[in-house]
mmCIF file of C-alpha atoms and ligand atoms in Angstrom:
data_model
loop_
_atom_site.group_PDB
_atom_site.id
_atom_site.type_symbol
_atom_site.label_atom_id
_atom_site.label_comp_id
_atom_site.label_asym_id
_atom_site.label_seq_id
_atom_site.Cartn_x
_atom_site.Cartn_y
_atom_site.Cartn_z
ATOM 1 C CA MET A 86 1.521 -0.652 -27.276
ATOM 2 C CA LYS A 87 0.094 1.242 -23.927
ATOM 3 C CA ASP A 88 -0.352 4.882 -24.396
ATOM 4 C CA TYR A 89 2.090 5.933 -21.576
ATOM 5 C CA GLN A 90 1.382 9.486 -21.883
ATOM 6 C CA PHE A 91 -2.536 8.799 -21.464
ATOM 7 C CA LEU A 92 -1.952 6.907 -18.289
ATOM 8 C CA GLN A 93 0.499 9.088 -16.668
ATOM 9 C CA GLN A 94 -2.009 12.065 -17.655
ATOM 10 C CA LYS A 95 -4.935 10.067 -16.045
ATOM 11 C CA TYR A 96 -3.353 8.908 -13.223
ATOM 12 C CA MET A 97 -1.108 11.295 -11.752
ATOM 13 C CA VAL A 98 -1.760 14.542 -10.214
ATOM 14 C CA GLN A 99 -0.998 16.927 -13.122
ATOM 15 C CA THR A 100 1.876 19.152 -11.368
ATOM 16 C CA TYR A 101 4.442 18.912 -14.302
ATOM 17 C CA PRO A 102 4.161 20.634 -17.713
ATOM 18 C CA ASN A 103 3.905 17.473 -20.042
ATOM 19 C CA ARG A 104 6.913 17.212 -22.426
ATOM 20 C CA LYS A 105 4.970 14.699 -24.566
ATOM 21 C CA VAL A 106 7.701 12.304 -25.214
ATOM 22 C CA THR A 107 8.061 8.692 -23.240
ATOM 23 C CA PHE A 108 11.435 7.552 -22.390
ATOM 24 C CA VAL A 109 11.995 3.978 -21.413
ATOM 25 C CA GLU A 110 15.712 3.624 -21.171
ATOM 26 C CA GLY A 111 19.076 5.698 -20.929
ATOM 27 C CA ASP A 112 22.401 4.819 -22.358
ATOM 28 C CA GLY A 113 25.230 7.371 -21.497
ATOM 29 C CA VAL A 114 24.449 11.114 -22.575
ATOM 30 C CA PHE A 115 21.317 9.780 -24.273
ATOM 31 C CA LEU A 116 17.601 8.790 -23.487
ATOM 32 C CA MET A 117 15.752 6.679 -25.788
ATOM 33 C CA ASP A 118 11.943 6.903 -26.320
ATOM 34 C CA THR A 119 9.388 3.909 -27.248
ATOM 35 C CA ASN A 120 10.834 4.026 -30.713
ATOM 36 C CA ALA A 121 14.027 3.692 -29.771
ATOM 37 C CA GLN A 122 14.825 7.148 -30.821
ATOM 38 C CA ARG A 123 17.999 8.356 -29.052
ATOM 39 C CA TYR A 124 17.745 12.188 -27.462
ATOM 40 C CA LEU A 125 20.912 13.735 -26.358
ATOM 41 C CA ASP A 126 20.338 14.800 -22.727
ATOM 42 C CA LEU A 127 21.552 18.200 -21.827
ATOM 43 C CA MET A 128 19.195 18.763 -18.701
ATOM 44 C CA THR A 129 20.328 15.290 -16.759
ATOM 45 C CA ASN A 130 16.760 15.394 -14.890
ATOM 46 C CA TYR A 131 17.388 19.026 -13.713
ATOM 47 C CA GLY A 132 20.870 18.183 -12.608
ATOM 48 C CA VAL A 133 20.575 14.666 -11.241
ATOM 49 C CA THR A 134 22.058 11.952 -13.826
ATOM 50 C CA ILE A 135 25.566 13.805 -13.799
ATOM 51 C CA PHE A 136 27.167 10.471 -15.049
ATOM 52 C CA GLY A 137 24.559 9.859 -17.643
ATOM 53 C CA TYR A 138 22.713 6.645 -17.466
ATOM 54 C CA ASN A 139 23.965 3.271 -16.940
ATOM 55 C CA HIS A 140 27.352 4.401 -15.833
ATOM 56 C CA PRO A 141 29.138 0.978 -14.689
ATOM 57 C CA GLU A 142 30.563 2.067 -11.594
ATOM 58 C CA ILE A 143 27.311 3.443 -10.387
ATOM 59 C CA THR A 144 25.225 0.762 -11.450
ATOM 60 C CA ASN A 145 27.528 -1.763 -10.131
ATOM 61 C CA SER A 146 27.514 -0.015 -6.791
ATOM 62 C CA LEU A 147 23.962 0.055 -6.532
ATOM 63 C CA GLN A 148 23.442 -3.440 -7.617
ATOM 64 C CA ARG A 149 25.623 -4.554 -5.140
ATOM 65 C CA GLN A 150 24.082 -2.686 -2.328
ATOM 66 C CA LEU A 151 20.449 -3.761 -3.504
ATOM 67 C CA GLU A 152 21.801 -7.412 -2.600
ATOM 68 C CA ARG A 153 22.828 -6.587 0.613
ATOM 69 C CA ILE A 154 20.612 -3.922 2.622
ATOM 70 C CA VAL A 155 18.739 -1.368 0.840
ATOM 71 C CA THR A 156 17.041 0.689 3.870
ATOM 72 C CA LEU A 157 18.333 0.453 7.381
ATOM 73 C CA HIS A 158 16.997 3.273 10.017
ATOM 74 C CA GLY A 159 19.638 5.944 11.250
ATOM 75 C CA SER A 160 19.531 4.471 14.869
ATOM 76 C CA PHE A 161 21.496 1.407 13.541
ATOM 77 C CA ALA A 162 24.946 1.725 12.318
ATOM 78 C CA ASN A 163 25.754 0.688 8.925
ATOM 79 C CA ASP A 164 29.135 0.028 7.157
ATOM 80 C CA VAL A 165 28.164 1.967 3.773
ATOM 81 C CA ARG A 166 26.383 4.920 5.740
ATOM 82 C CA ALA A 167 29.349 5.184 8.063
ATOM 83 C CA GLU A 168 31.827 5.340 5.003
ATOM 84 C CA ALA A 169 29.592 7.739 3.240
ATOM 85 C CA SER A 170 29.357 10.185 5.959
ATOM 86 C CA GLU A 171 33.209 10.328 6.572
ATOM 87 C CA ALA A 172 33.729 10.640 2.837
ATOM 88 C CA LEU A 173 31.293 13.309 2.147
ATOM 89 C CA VAL A 174 32.206 15.364 5.307
ATOM 90 C CA LYS A 175 35.918 14.994 4.595
ATOM 91 C CA ARG A 176 35.150 15.878 0.744
ATOM 92 C CA CYS A 177 33.444 19.475 1.608
ATOM 93 C CA GLY A 178 36.310 20.566 3.579
ATOM 94 C CA ALA A 179 37.999 20.774 6.807
ATOM 95 C CA ASP A 180 35.700 23.091 8.683
ATOM 96 C CA TYR A 181 32.558 20.849 8.052
ATOM 97 C CA ALA A 182 32.157 18.392 10.753
ATOM 98 C CA GLN A 183 28.885 16.315 10.461
ATOM 99 C CA VAL A 184 26.217 15.277 7.808
ATOM 100 C CA TYR A 185 22.579 15.066 8.175
ATOM 101 C CA PHE A 186 21.142 12.855 5.155
ATOM 102 C CA SER A 187 17.388 13.300 3.924
ATOM 103 C CA ASN A 188 16.006 12.411 0.477
ATOM 104 C CA SER A 189 15.721 15.693 -1.524
ATOM 105 C CA GLY A 190 16.900 18.890 -2.010
ATOM 106 C CA ALA A 191 14.290 20.576 -0.347
ATOM 107 C CA GLU A 192 14.529 18.427 2.515
ATOM 108 C CA ALA A 193 18.234 19.213 2.884
ATOM 109 C CA ASN A 194 17.007 23.022 3.135
ATOM 110 C CA GLU A 195 14.070 21.994 5.699
ATOM 111 C CA ALA A 196 16.791 20.568 8.028
ATOM 112 C CA ALA A 197 19.293 23.675 7.272
ATOM 113 C CA LEU A 198 16.298 26.060 8.451
ATOM 114 C CA LYS A 199 15.635 23.920 11.526
ATOM 115 C CA PHE A 200 19.187 23.581 12.659
ATOM 116 C CA ALA A 201 19.784 27.199 11.994
ATOM 117 C CA VAL A 202 16.511 28.125 14.340
ATOM 118 C CA LEU A 203 18.231 25.457 17.027
ATOM 119 C CA LYS A 204 21.604 27.302 16.660
ATOM 120 C CA THR A 205 20.397 31.124 17.015
ATOM 121 C CA GLY A 206 16.747 30.905 18.516
ATOM 122 C CA LYS A 207 15.883 33.086 15.742
ATOM 123 C CA LYS A 208 13.345 32.930 13.053
ATOM 124 C CA LYS A 209 14.256 35.543 10.613
ATOM 125 C CA PHE A 210 16.219 34.945 7.347
ATOM 126 C CA LEU A 211 17.614 36.786 4.722
ATOM 127 C CA VAL A 212 17.497 35.394 1.149
ATOM 128 C CA ALA A 213 18.642 36.277 -2.228
ATOM 129 C CA ARG A 214 16.165 37.877 -4.512
ATOM 130 C CA HIS A 215 15.043 35.100 -7.264
ATOM 131 C CA GLY A 216 16.773 32.361 -4.965
ATOM 132 C CA TYR A 217 15.147 28.985 -5.262
ATOM 133 C CA HIS A 218 15.226 26.425 -2.624
ATOM 134 C CA GLY A 219 12.552 23.870 -3.139
ATOM 135 C CA LYS A 220 8.883 23.453 -2.825
ATOM 136 C CA THR A 221 8.189 22.085 0.611
ATOM 137 C CA LEU A 222 6.772 24.648 3.098
ATOM 138 C CA GLY A 223 10.003 25.841 4.219
ATOM 139 C CA ALA A 224 12.238 25.671 1.269
ATOM 140 C CA LEU A 225 9.138 27.341 -0.090
ATOM 141 C CA SER A 226 9.268 30.334 2.477
ATOM 142 C CA ALA A 227 12.911 30.875 1.646
ATOM 143 C CA THR A 228 12.516 30.871 -2.032
ATOM 144 C CA ASP A 229 11.656 34.247 -3.941
ATOM 145 C CA ALA A 230 8.888 33.295 -6.333
ATOM 146 C CA GLU A 231 5.697 34.614 -5.751
ATOM 147 C CA LYS A 232 3.964 32.318 -8.467
ATOM 148 C CA TYR A 233 4.841 29.395 -5.995
ATOM 149 C CA LYS A 234 4.065 30.812 -2.706
ATOM 150 C CA THR A 235 0.965 32.909 -3.190
ATOM 151 C CA PRO A 236 -1.620 30.372 -2.950
ATOM 152 C CA PHE A 237 -0.079 29.204 0.247
ATOM 153 C CA ALA A 238 0.406 32.404 2.247
ATOM 154 C CA PRO A 239 1.132 32.806 5.161
ATOM 155 C CA LEU A 240 4.054 30.949 4.828
ATOM 156 C CA LEU A 241 6.673 30.124 7.659
ATOM 157 C CA TRP A 242 8.598 33.066 9.637
ATOM 158 C CA GLU A 243 10.348 35.836 8.362
ATOM 159 C CA PHE A 244 12.184 35.645 5.066
ATOM 160 C CA ILE A 245 13.363 38.858 3.582
ATOM 161 C CA PRO A 246 14.783 38.948 -0.178
ATOM 162 C CA VAL A 247 17.779 41.171 -0.770
ATOM 163 C CA PRO A 248 19.538 41.453 -4.101
ATOM 164 C CA PHE A 249 21.912 38.697 -5.378
ATOM 165 C CA ASN A 250 25.295 39.862 -5.940
ATOM 166 C CA ASP A 251 24.976 42.901 -3.697
ATOM 167 C CA PRO A 252 26.797 42.600 -0.512
ATOM 168 C CA GLU A 253 26.310 46.003 0.859
ATOM 169 C CA ALA A 254 22.366 45.433 0.658
ATOM 170 C CA LEU A 255 23.139 42.241 2.702
ATOM 171 C CA GLU A 256 24.889 44.148 5.221
ATOM 172 C CA GLN A 257 22.011 46.684 5.394
ATOM 173 C CA ALA A 258 19.311 44.262 5.965
ATOM 174 C CA ILE A 259 20.850 42.491 8.772
ATOM 175 C CA ASP A 260 19.374 43.306 12.294
ATOM 176 C CA LYS A 261 19.598 41.576 15.552
ATOM 177 C CA ASN A 262 16.687 38.973 14.653
ATOM 178 C CA VAL A 263 18.248 37.576 11.736
ATOM 179 C CA ALA A 264 19.239 34.113 11.816
ATOM 180 C CA GLY A 265 21.186 33.394 8.778
ATOM 181 C CA PHE A 266 21.343 34.193 5.172
ATOM 182 C CA PHE A 267 20.494 31.883 2.538
ATOM 183 C CA ILE A 268 22.307 31.769 -0.874
ATOM 184 C CA GLU A 269 22.823 29.836 -3.819
ATOM 185 C CA PRO A 270 26.669 30.045 -5.915
ATOM 186 C CA ILE A 271 24.814 30.338 -9.082
ATOM 187 C CA GLN A 272 21.154 30.757 -9.068
ATOM 188 C CA GLY A 273 20.044 27.765 -11.327
ATOM 189 C CA GLU A 274 16.104 28.262 -11.281
ATOM 190 C CA GLY A 275 16.275 31.889 -11.161
ATOM 191 C CA GLY A 276 17.737 31.987 -14.490
ATOM 192 C CA ILE A 277 21.556 31.117 -14.284
ATOM 193 C CA PHE A 278 22.929 34.096 -12.527
ATOM 194 C CA VAL A 279 26.673 33.620 -11.323
ATOM 195 C CA ALA A 280 27.995 34.904 -8.072
ATOM 196 C CA ASP A 281 30.528 37.778 -9.051
ATOM 197 C CA LYS A 282 34.318 36.563 -7.888
ATOM 198 C CA THR A 283 34.401 38.193 -4.671
ATOM 199 C CA TYR A 284 30.522 38.330 -3.776
ATOM 200 C CA LEU A 285 30.859 34.956 -1.553
ATOM 201 C CA GLN A 286 33.892 35.955 0.012
ATOM 202 C CA LYS A 287 32.221 39.220 1.047
ATOM 203 C CA VAL A 288 29.344 37.410 2.236
ATOM 204 C CA ARG A 289 31.224 35.219 4.471
ATOM 205 C CA GLU A 290 32.785 38.385 6.012
ATOM 206 C CA ILE A 291 29.558 39.867 6.662
ATOM 207 C CA CYS A 292 27.626 36.973 8.090
ATOM 208 C CA THR A 293 30.785 36.412 10.581
ATOM 209 C CA LYS A 294 31.315 40.208 11.298
ATOM 210 C CA HIS A 295 27.186 40.344 12.313
ATOM 211 C CA SER A 296 27.216 36.682 13.745
ATOM 212 C CA ILE A 297 24.781 35.361 11.385
ATOM 213 C CA LEU A 298 24.551 31.811 9.698
ATOM 214 C CA LEU A 299 25.772 31.259 6.279
ATOM 215 C CA ILE A 300 23.525 28.742 4.625
ATOM 216 C CA VAL A 301 24.780 28.016 1.161
ATOM 217 C CA ASP A 302 22.622 26.117 -1.025
ATOM 218 C CA GLU A 303 24.605 23.990 -3.509
ATOM 219 C CA ILE A 304 21.790 21.309 -4.267
ATOM 220 C CA GLN A 305 22.214 22.507 -8.164
ATOM 221 C CA THR A 306 25.748 23.754 -8.196
ATOM 222 C CA GLY A 307 27.654 21.114 -6.067
ATOM 223 C CA THR A 308 28.686 17.794 -6.507
ATOM 224 C CA GLY A 309 31.367 18.731 -9.474
ATOM 225 C CA ARG A 310 28.545 20.915 -11.663
ATOM 226 C CA THR A 311 31.019 23.618 -12.141
ATOM 227 C CA GLY A 312 34.260 21.932 -12.117
ATOM 228 C CA LYS A 313 34.920 22.407 -8.613
ATOM 229 C CA PHE A 314 33.185 19.743 -6.106
ATOM 230 C CA LEU A 315 31.732 22.843 -4.599
ATOM 231 C CA ALA A 316 31.073 25.891 -6.367
ATOM 232 C CA SER A 317 31.711 27.778 -2.781
ATOM 233 C CA ALA A 318 35.157 26.134 -2.609
ATOM 234 C CA GLY A 319 37.245 28.924 -0.647
ATOM 235 C CA ILE A 320 34.525 29.855 1.792
ATOM 236 C CA THR A 321 32.779 27.594 4.206
ATOM 237 C CA ALA A 322 29.295 27.898 5.079
ATOM 238 C CA ASP A 323 27.944 27.265 8.401
ATOM 239 C CA ILE A 324 25.093 25.248 6.749
ATOM 240 C CA LEU A 325 25.964 23.629 3.588
ATOM 241 C CA CYS A 326 23.096 21.627 1.471
ATOM 242 C CA LEU A 327 23.591 19.078 -1.529
ATOM 243 C CA GLY A 328 21.224 16.914 -3.316
ATOM 244 C CA LYS A 329 20.342 16.191 -6.900
ATOM 245 C CA GLY A 330 23.223 14.004 -8.320
ATOM 246 C CA LEU A 331 24.875 13.325 -4.981
ATOM 247 C CA ALA A 332 23.656 9.532 -5.007
ATOM 248 C CA GLY A 333 24.295 8.456 -8.489
ATOM 249 C CA GLY A 334 20.486 9.239 -9.336
ATOM 250 C CA ILE A 335 18.990 7.699 -5.959
ATOM 251 C CA PRO A 336 17.145 10.247 -4.256
ATOM 252 C CA VAL A 337 19.076 12.028 -1.609
ATOM 253 C CA GLY A 338 19.554 15.215 0.388
ATOM 254 C CA ALA A 339 22.616 16.141 2.623
ATOM 255 C CA THR A 340 22.888 18.973 5.285
ATOM 256 C CA LEU A 341 26.666 19.857 6.179
ATOM 257 C CA VAL A 342 27.347 21.667 9.371
ATOM 258 C CA ASN A 343 30.226 22.999 11.461
ATOM 259 C CA LYS A 344 31.022 21.586 14.864
ATOM 260 C CA GLU A 345 28.984 24.566 16.577
ATOM 261 C CA THR A 346 25.657 24.037 14.622
ATOM 262 C CA ALA A 347 25.991 20.376 15.068
ATOM 263 C CA GLU A 348 26.305 20.664 18.921
ATOM 264 C CA SER A 349 22.849 22.623 18.972
ATOM 265 C CA VAL A 350 20.903 19.881 17.394
ATOM 266 C CA PRO A 351 19.112 17.558 20.142
ATOM 267 C CA LYS A 352 18.321 13.971 19.545
ATOM 268 C CA GLY A 353 15.127 12.943 18.132
ATOM 269 C CA ILE A 354 14.155 16.494 16.856
ATOM 270 C CA HIS A 355 14.553 16.122 13.305
ATOM 271 C CA THR A 356 14.715 12.686 11.637
ATOM 272 C CA SER A 357 13.583 10.913 8.402
ATOM 273 C CA THR A 358 12.929 7.089 7.754
ATOM 274 C CA PHE A 359 14.700 6.957 4.626
ATOM 275 C CA GLY A 360 17.442 9.475 5.312
ATOM 276 C CA GLY A 361 20.911 8.007 4.567
ATOM 277 C CA ASN A 362 19.640 4.544 3.496
ATOM 278 C CA PRO A 363 22.407 2.669 2.667
ATOM 279 C CA LEU A 364 21.306 2.442 -0.958
ATOM 280 C CA ALA A 365 21.832 6.270 -1.569
ATOM 281 C CA CYS A 366 24.947 6.044 0.690
ATOM 282 C CA ALA A 367 26.451 3.324 -1.716
ATOM 283 C CA GLY A 368 25.310 5.986 -4.723
ATOM 284 C CA ILE A 369 27.344 8.673 -2.645
ATOM 285 C CA LEU A 370 30.322 6.518 -2.422
ATOM 286 C CA ALA A 371 30.412 5.549 -5.979
ATOM 287 C CA VAL A 372 30.136 9.274 -6.879
ATOM 288 C CA LEU A 373 32.627 10.615 -4.734
ATOM 289 C CA ARG A 374 35.051 8.167 -6.337
ATOM 290 C CA LEU A 375 34.167 9.108 -9.751
ATOM 291 C CA LEU A 376 34.388 12.955 -9.188
ATOM 292 C CA ASN A 377 38.399 12.432 -9.204
ATOM 293 C CA THR A 378 40.649 15.397 -10.300
ATOM 294 C CA GLU A 379 40.584 14.476 -13.817
ATOM 295 C CA GLN A 380 36.725 14.118 -14.068
ATOM 296 C CA LEU A 381 36.429 17.571 -12.660
ATOM 297 C CA LYS A 382 38.961 18.908 -15.348
ATOM 298 C CA HIS A 383 36.826 17.463 -17.894
ATOM 299 C CA VAL A 384 33.621 19.237 -16.347
ATOM 300 C CA GLU A 385 35.843 22.474 -16.465
ATOM 301 C CA THR A 386 36.819 21.981 -19.919
ATOM 302 C CA MET A 387 33.500 20.914 -21.378
ATOM 303 C CA GLY A 388 32.081 23.832 -19.515
ATOM 304 C CA LYS A 389 34.483 26.352 -21.117
ATOM 305 C CA TYR A 390 34.141 24.885 -24.742
ATOM 306 C CA PHE A 391 30.312 24.705 -24.431
ATOM 307 C CA LEU A 392 29.873 28.466 -23.089
ATOM 308 C CA ASN A 393 32.411 29.556 -25.813
ATOM 309 C CA GLU A 394 30.175 27.887 -28.422
ATOM 310 C CA LEU A 395 27.152 29.416 -26.996
ATOM 311 C CA SER A 396 28.588 32.747 -26.846
ATOM 312 C CA LYS A 397 29.571 32.245 -30.662
ATOM 313 C CA LEU A 398 25.899 31.840 -31.670
ATOM 314 C CA LYS A 399 24.730 34.788 -33.811
ATOM 315 C CA SER A 400 20.780 35.423 -33.577
ATOM 316 C CA PRO A 401 18.666 38.669 -32.690
ATOM 317 C CA VAL A 402 16.646 36.425 -30.323
ATOM 318 C CA ILE A 403 19.980 35.875 -28.154
ATOM 319 C CA VAL A 404 20.424 38.317 -25.179
ATOM 320 C CA GLU A 405 23.320 36.668 -23.586
ATOM 321 C CA ALA A 406 25.181 33.172 -22.679
ATOM 322 C CA ARG A 407 26.260 32.560 -19.213
ATOM 323 C CA GLY A 408 27.009 29.993 -16.607
ATOM 324 C CA SER A 409 30.139 28.246 -14.723
ATOM 325 C CA GLY A 410 31.463 24.818 -15.747
ATOM 326 C CA LEU A 411 28.330 22.548 -17.067
ATOM 327 C CA MET A 412 25.746 24.605 -15.526
ATOM 328 C CA LEU A 413 24.747 27.242 -18.471
ATOM 329 C CA GLY A 414 22.261 29.152 -19.673
ATOM 330 C CA LEU A 415 21.234 31.202 -23.148
ATOM 331 C CA GLU A 416 19.271 34.054 -22.230
ATOM 332 C CA VAL A 417 16.866 34.607 -25.201
ATOM 333 C CA ARG A 418 13.904 37.273 -25.940
ATOM 334 C CA ALA A 419 10.991 35.965 -23.375
ATOM 335 C CA GLU A 420 8.753 34.989 -26.196
ATOM 336 C CA MET A 421 10.975 32.491 -27.727
ATOM 337 C CA ARG A 422 12.525 30.671 -24.856
ATOM 338 C CA ASN A 423 9.582 27.801 -24.828
ATOM 339 C CA ARG A 424 9.500 27.490 -28.843
ATOM 340 C CA ILE A 425 13.499 27.013 -28.413
ATOM 341 C CA LEU A 426 13.087 24.321 -26.220
ATOM 342 C CA GLN A 427 10.003 22.664 -28.117
ATOM 343 C CA LEU A 428 12.197 22.921 -31.204
ATOM 344 C CA LEU A 429 15.324 21.495 -29.612
ATOM 345 C CA GLN A 430 13.389 18.627 -28.473
ATOM 346 C CA LYS A 431 12.192 17.991 -32.135
ATOM 347 C CA GLU A 432 15.971 17.861 -33.129
ATOM 348 C CA PHE A 433 16.213 15.411 -30.522
ATOM 349 C CA VAL A 434 18.142 17.726 -27.935
ATOM 350 C CA LEU A 435 16.609 17.842 -24.248
ATOM 351 C CA THR A 436 17.126 21.160 -22.465
ATOM 352 C CA ILE A 437 14.988 22.832 -19.821
ATOM 353 C CA PRO A 438 14.103 26.466 -18.785
ATOM 354 C CA ALA A 439 15.352 28.605 -16.301
ATOM 355 C CA GLY A 440 13.850 31.979 -15.151
ATOM 356 C CA GLU A 441 11.459 33.357 -17.578
ATOM 357 C CA ASN A 442 13.739 33.573 -20.547
ATOM 358 C CA VAL A 443 16.685 31.151 -20.364
ATOM 359 C CA VAL A 444 17.418 28.049 -21.830
ATOM 360 C CA ARG A 445 19.277 26.055 -19.452
ATOM 361 C CA PHE A 446 21.932 23.386 -20.217
ATOM 362 C CA LEU A 447 22.823 21.147 -17.462
ATOM 363 C CA PRO A 448 24.497 18.369 -19.419
ATOM 364 C CA PRO A 449 26.089 15.087 -17.884
ATOM 365 C CA PHE A 450 29.816 15.011 -16.947
ATOM 366 C CA ILE A 451 30.767 12.630 -19.438
ATOM 367 C CA ILE A 452 29.593 14.993 -22.178
ATOM 368 C CA GLN A 453 32.082 15.025 -25.007
ATOM 369 C CA LYS A 454 32.872 17.788 -27.485
ATOM 370 C CA GLU A 455 31.092 16.030 -30.351
ATOM 371 C CA HIS A 456 27.490 16.413 -28.099
ATOM 372 C CA VAL A 457 28.159 20.001 -27.747
ATOM 373 C CA ASP A 458 29.013 20.335 -31.355
ATOM 374 C CA LEU A 459 25.933 18.593 -32.262
ATOM 375 C CA ALA A 460 23.817 20.633 -29.832
ATOM 376 C CA ILE A 461 25.140 23.909 -31.336
ATOM 377 C CA THR A 462 24.696 23.042 -34.906
ATOM 378 C CA LYS A 463 20.961 22.404 -34.118
ATOM 379 C CA LEU A 464 20.343 25.419 -31.895
ATOM 380 C CA GLN A 465 22.317 27.663 -34.915
ATOM 381 C CA LYS A 466 19.875 26.117 -37.550
ATOM 382 C CA ILE A 467 16.677 26.580 -35.157
ATOM 383 C CA LEU A 468 17.964 30.322 -34.303
ATOM 384 C CA GLU A 469 17.991 30.808 -37.968
ATOM 385 C CA GLY A 470 14.672 29.412 -38.727
ATOM 386 C CA LEU A 471 13.046 31.609 -36.034
HETATM 387 C C1 PLP B 300 19.464 25.199 -5.554
HETATM 388 C C2 PLP B 300 18.072 24.451 -5.338
HETATM 389 N N1 PLP B 300 17.868 24.018 -3.925
HETATM 390 C C3 PLP B 300 16.863 23.302 -3.767
HETATM 391 C C4 PLP B 300 16.223 22.523 -4.902
HETATM 392 C C5 PLP B 300 15.172 21.605 -4.485
HETATM 393 O O1 PLP B 300 15.656 20.436 -4.722
HETATM 394 P P1 PLP B 300 14.493 19.319 -4.882
HETATM 395 O O2 PLP B 300 13.610 19.515 -6.146
HETATM 396 O O3 PLP B 300 15.185 18.018 -4.815
HETATM 397 O O4 PLP B 300 13.377 19.063 -3.714
HETATM 398 C C6 PLP B 300 16.457 22.801 -5.946
HETATM 399 C C7 PLP B 300 15.774 22.091 -7.181
HETATM 400 O O5 PLP B 300 16.020 22.448 -8.238
HETATM 401 C C8 PLP B 300 17.827 23.653 -6.159
HETATM 402 O O6 PLP B 300 18.235 23.985 -7.701
#
């Protein structure tokens, strides 16, 4: 058999850490390596494969679309794209008017930044401390992580971090030059920090009071991850960004805007060859069909069960279990985090890091109690052996 580890190391620019396992197939909540060893996937490729691998509804929808049209430029209309845009805008709530489709989370945020500048004429943004919005230059500018930014300084415009979950700090930081505030309802990459119950509501009120745009990045939290279609349900952003699992695993970004913002975007100013391609749109329609009330309830139930089981774990290494829905984190003593990830992988359970000291769980929405129990048993065994 070819040495795929070697080939990938040799021919790909080495920007990713190497997890030292080669996966060749997936089935439901499992990934299979080259020896047909099954691994329980509790990471869904950083939140993308939300219905696991080879979900029949998604596979069939994509297959059907593959045989019709894969790509069609946005200057032409297309049945599936038209249906997907209508379905997504309506699903996000009555105050969203239109969507711009792109191909990744970072691109969804790039569009958000440009639309915000077009709407306000301003180029100063407030962002949350430890927020993460992607690694393209605009999204990186909005990200509060020096380790990713330093080599590329100076970055774009003016981005001022304010503490997360602190409405007063946000209000104090606003001046007449601020275009908008960029926020994740749960900070994912930053370490699974959940917005307090009233925080987003207060943020909405402050943004409205001072006439700045509220830009909500739901790339990780959205599309059902917390047991609601949007984690920001109950408030309406001026600009809302989605991505990750929205198209059933096909690359996608979506930037939703209200009517006033939509009207300030002129033709031709921001486009993407692949944005809104019919294949991704078929994925979006399949995902929206699957994310019915029953499925969202299942995410909520499984999330509560998983968090409760994590909270019951006993170990001096554990600092805290937290999260919402199926977006969970186990904060541990910093020096132990990577060791726990490695040991879980040795036990055929896949998780990912968040922040400096958090084991992150982003399981597929089809996860069952038995899978949670399996993960908890392995985790308990690992913690006892540390
Ligand atoms: C909240 C948030 N925004 C933006 C991004 C960037 O998405 P992508 O990696 O698809 O560019 C991510 C990715 O993890 C994310 O979690």
